[in-house]
C-alpha positions as a printed NumPy array, in Angstrom:
array([[  2.552,  -0.755,  16.302],
       [  1.067,  -2.174,  19.485],
       [ -2.457,  -1.436,  18.276],
       [ -1.875,  -2.496,  14.669],
       [ -3.635,  -5.82 ,  15.231],
       [ -6.849,  -3.941,  15.923],
       [ -6.509,  -0.907,  13.687],
       [ -5.284,  -2.49 ,  10.441],
       [ -8.067,  -5.126,  10.099],
       [-10.619,  -2.378,  10.673],
       [ -9.099,  -0.268,   7.91 ],
       [ -9.023,  -3.274,   5.567],
       [-12.664,  -4.039,   6.371],
       [-13.571,  -0.446,   5.525],
       [-11.655,  -0.611,   2.243],
       [-13.255,  -3.962,   1.464],
       [-16.683,  -2.353,   1.407],
       [-15.522,  -0.225,  -1.514],
       [-14.625,  -3.106,  -3.825],
       [-18.261,  -3.787,  -4.736],
       [-21.165,  -6.016,  -3.843],
       [-20.729,  -8.901,  -6.273],
       [-20.407, -12.445,  -4.875],
       [-16.672, -12.375,  -5.612],
       [-16.291,  -9.038,  -3.825],
       [-18.251, -10.204,  -0.762],
       [-16.099, -13.319,  -0.352],
       [-12.929, -11.323,  -1.007],
       [-13.91 ,  -8.846,   1.708],
       [-14.513, -11.635,   4.222],
       [-11.302, -13.442,   3.329],
       [ -9.278, -10.244,   3.692],
       [-10.184,  -9.963,   7.391],
       [-10.882, -13.601,   8.281],
       [ -7.496, -13.848,  10.009],
       [ -6.673, -10.506,  11.701],
       [ -3.052, -11.5  ,  12.333],
       [ -2.475, -12.406,   8.688],
       [ -4.234,  -9.222,   7.619],
       [ -1.96 ,  -7.16 ,   9.84 ],
       [  1.217,  -8.946,   8.728],
       [  0.286,  -8.558,   5.051],
       [ -0.527,  -4.875,   5.313],
       [  1.615,  -3.271,   8.002],
       [  4.93 ,  -3.565,   6.149],
       [  3.529,  -1.881,   3.043],
       [  1.789,   0.778,   5.118],
       [  5.001,   1.671,   6.954],
       [  7.023,   1.721,   3.727],
       [  4.556,   3.973,   1.901],
       [  4.271,   6.239,   4.934],
       [  8.037,   6.696,   5.212],
       [  8.556,   7.348,   1.495],
       [  5.672,   9.838,   1.411],
       [  6.84 ,  11.515,   4.611],
       [ 10.295,  12.169,   3.184],
       [  9.08 ,  13.226,  -0.262],
       [  6.339,  15.453,   1.15 ],
       [  8.555,  16.863,   3.884],
       [ 11.324,  17.781,   1.453],
       [  8.869,  19.48 ,  -0.865],
       [  7.41 ,  21.405,   2.061],
       [ 10.922,  22.481,   3.043],
       [ 11.572,  23.594,  -0.545],
       [  8.403,  25.701,  -0.478],
       [  9.525,  27.235,   2.79 ],
       [ 12.957,  28.101,   1.37 ],
       [ 11.328,  29.947,  -1.535],
       [  9.306,  32.009,   0.917],
       [ 12.323,  33.195,   2.895],
       [ 13.406,  36.777,   2.347],
       [ 17.003,  37.846,   1.797],
       [ 18.16 ,  34.745,  -0.065],
       [ 19.946,  35.169,  -3.366],
       [ 19.036,  32.965,  -6.352],
       [ 22.31 ,  31.104,  -5.813],
       [ 21.344,  30.395,  -2.19 ],
       [ 17.954,  29.082,  -3.269],
       [ 19.485,  26.806,  -5.913],
       [ 22.006,  25.463,  -3.415],
       [ 19.276,  24.742,  -0.863],
       [ 17.163,  22.998,  -3.5  ],
       [ 20.13 ,  20.867,  -4.564],
       [ 20.905,  19.816,  -0.985],
       [ 17.278,  18.941,  -0.285],
       [ 16.953,  17.042,  -3.562],
       [ 20.06 ,  14.931,  -2.939],
       [ 19.071,  14.245,   0.658],
       [ 15.549,  13.267,  -0.379],
       [ 16.811,  10.935,  -3.118],
       [ 19.238,   9.144,  -0.8  ],
       [ 16.7  ,   8.693,   2.   ],
       [ 13.922,   7.511,  -0.336],
       [ 16.286,   5.033,  -2.007],
       [ 17.219,   3.591,   1.389],
       [ 13.612,   3.26 ,   2.499],
       [ 12.484,   1.937,  -0.89 ],
       [ 14.593,  -1.171,  -0.262],
       [ 12.55 ,  -2.013,   2.827],
       [  9.345,  -1.251,   0.918],
       [ 10.375,  -3.677,  -1.836],
       [ 11.072,  -6.365,   0.767],
       [  7.622,  -5.741,   2.248],
       [  6.071,  -6.016,  -1.222],
       [  7.81 ,  -9.37 ,  -1.832],
       [  6.505, -10.579,   1.51 ],
       [  3.013,  -9.464,   0.56 ],
       [  3.132, -11.41 ,  -2.702],
       [  4.402, -14.524,  -0.901],
       [  1.68 , -14.254,   1.735],
       [ -1.042, -13.986,  -0.896],
       [  0.312, -17.023,  -2.736],
       [  0.454, -19.119,   0.438],
       [ -3.019, -17.968,   1.432],
       [ -4.52 , -19.042,  -1.89 ],
       [ -2.761, -22.406,  -1.66 ],
       [ -4.247, -22.872,   1.798],
       [ -7.715, -22.225,   0.394],
       [ -7.561, -24.876,  -2.306],
       [-10.459, -26.826,  -0.805],
       [-12.547, -23.674,  -0.323],
       [-11.948, -22.659,  -3.936],
       [-12.93 , -26.153,  -5.044],
       [-16.22 , -25.817,  -3.138],
       [-16.894, -22.458,  -4.808],
       [-16.188, -23.973,  -8.226],
       [-18.543, -26.88 ,  -7.435],
       [-21.236, -24.369,  -6.417],
       [-21.019, -22.667,  -9.81 ],
       [-18.281, -20.037,  -9.479],
       [-16.488, -19.535, -12.758],
       [-12.745, -19.229, -13.185],
       [-13.227, -15.527, -13.855],
       [-15.071, -15.077, -10.559],
       [-12.319, -16.899,  -8.672],
       [ -9.662, -14.684, -10.261],
       [-11.743, -11.615,  -9.456],
       [-12.129, -12.732,  -5.836],
       [ -8.376, -13.12 ,  -5.35 ],
       [ -7.621,  -9.838,  -7.135],
       [-10.139,  -7.902,  -5.043],
       [ -8.715,  -9.332,  -1.831],
       [ -5.235,  -8.263,  -2.907],
       [ -6.604,  -4.839,  -3.838],
       [ -8.305,  -4.397,  -0.464],
       [ -5.13 ,  -5.244,   1.443],
       [ -2.6  ,  -3.313,  -0.634],
       [ -5.018,  -0.441,  -1.307],
       [ -5.512,   0.055,   2.422],
       [ -1.77 ,   0.251,   2.994],
       [ -1.224,   2.711,   0.151],
       [ -4.156,   5.071,   0.77 ],
       [ -3.664,   5.425,   4.503],
       [  0.126,   5.413,   4.101],
       [ -0.103,   8.341,   1.664],
       [ -2.426,  10.323,   3.92 ],
       [ -0.319,   9.696,   7.015],
       [  2.911,  10.435,   5.157],
       [  1.678,  13.785,   3.825],
       [  0.612,  14.844,   7.309],
       [  3.84 ,  13.697,   8.968],
       [  5.961,  15.314,   6.245],
       [  4.238,  18.662,   6.696],
       [  4.501,  18.468,  10.48 ],
       [  8.186,  17.512,  10.256],
       [  8.978,  20.4  ,   7.931],
       [  7.081,  22.803,  10.161],
       [  9.001,  21.63 ,  13.215],
       [ 12.305,  22.343,  11.442],
       [ 11.672,  25.716,   9.82 ],
       [  8.298,  26.798,  11.181],
       [  9.859,  29.647,  13.118],
       [ 11.335,  31.115,   9.926],
       [  8.342,  30.515,   7.654],
       [  4.955,  32.17 ,   7.461],
       [  2.041,  29.759,   7.273],
       [  2.029,  25.958,   7.17 ],
       [  3.666,  24.436,   4.099],
       [  2.225,  21.133,   2.862],
       [  4.175,  19.101,   0.337],
       [  2.278,  17.118,  -2.307],
       [  4.989,  15.378,  -4.335],
       [  2.945,  14.315,  -7.357],
       [  5.733,  12.283,  -9.058],
       [  6.253,  10.249,  -5.891],
       [  2.514,   9.822,  -5.356],
       [  1.969,   8.676,  -8.934],
       [  4.93 ,   6.289,  -8.669],
       [  3.477,   4.75 ,  -5.504],
       [  0.061,   4.317,  -7.115],
       [  1.666,   2.758, -10.2  ],
       [  3.696,   0.361,  -8.055],
       [  0.503,  -0.585,  -6.229],
       [ -1.158,  -1.604,  -9.489],
       [  1.856,  -3.755, -10.347],
       [  1.816,  -5.224,  -6.84 ],
       [ -1.876,  -6.156,  -7.052],
       [ -1.296,  -7.913, -10.372],
       [  1.837,  -9.705,  -9.134],
       [  0.12 , -10.813,  -5.928],
       [ -3.104, -12.046,  -7.524],
       [ -2.419, -13.24 , -11.079],
       [ -0.082, -16.227, -10.475],
       [ -2.024, -17.704,  -7.508],
       [ -5.369, -17.169,  -9.252],
       [ -4.109, -19.001, -12.323],
       [ -2.98 , -21.907, -10.176],
       [ -6.291, -21.903,  -8.315],
       [ -8.481, -22.182, -11.427],
       [ -6.145, -24.735, -13.01 ],
       [ -7.057, -27.319, -10.351],
       [-10.187, -29.328, -11.141],
       [-12.957, -28.884,  -8.52 ],
       [-12.92 , -32.615,  -7.716],
       [ -9.174, -32.593,  -7.089],
       [ -9.458, -29.402,  -5.002],
       [-12.167, -30.921,  -2.806],
       [ -9.943, -33.927,  -2.188],
       [ -7.285, -31.734,  -0.576],
       [ -7.238, -32.237,   3.198]])
């Protein structure tokens, strides 16, 4: 956490290079890292939430794999272990999901306030010839760079931490190194990210293009 102010903007800058080379993408990439503190605040909550959810889901799946590899267990023992792990995983993920939702709401609010603060800049872009579609694309790509960074690196970190956590618990009783890849959870996170990008970019982009360039330039 202490180094987040340096690490997170770097990750966002790297992700920003992947959104394309169009004028909208170039401006979106620069806006995403123009204020490192805002970039960190917008991204770190999502990154932590995704990491925790993935860690639990991946760790529980790795533990389930380990249980199946143990010798001497009856089918009833295996079913009981699976049930306990499933219930535990569901409860923990539900608890953490609440904090992730709060982080997502904060992300949407931050994007909206950021776009409002750039009213004059958007007016200048419109006066220079940017179309409403390009403005909407710029805001969407910035949202994608920020949230995409949190999700991608959160998933990778969560899978690694989940596997390490499972190994630390049952590594002495299990051959090999079990890695959990909970596809339903991963797909759910990716789907929520798409919804988050739309929710964070669509309303502010509509408000931004609804303001006439002359009125936007008059904003102090």
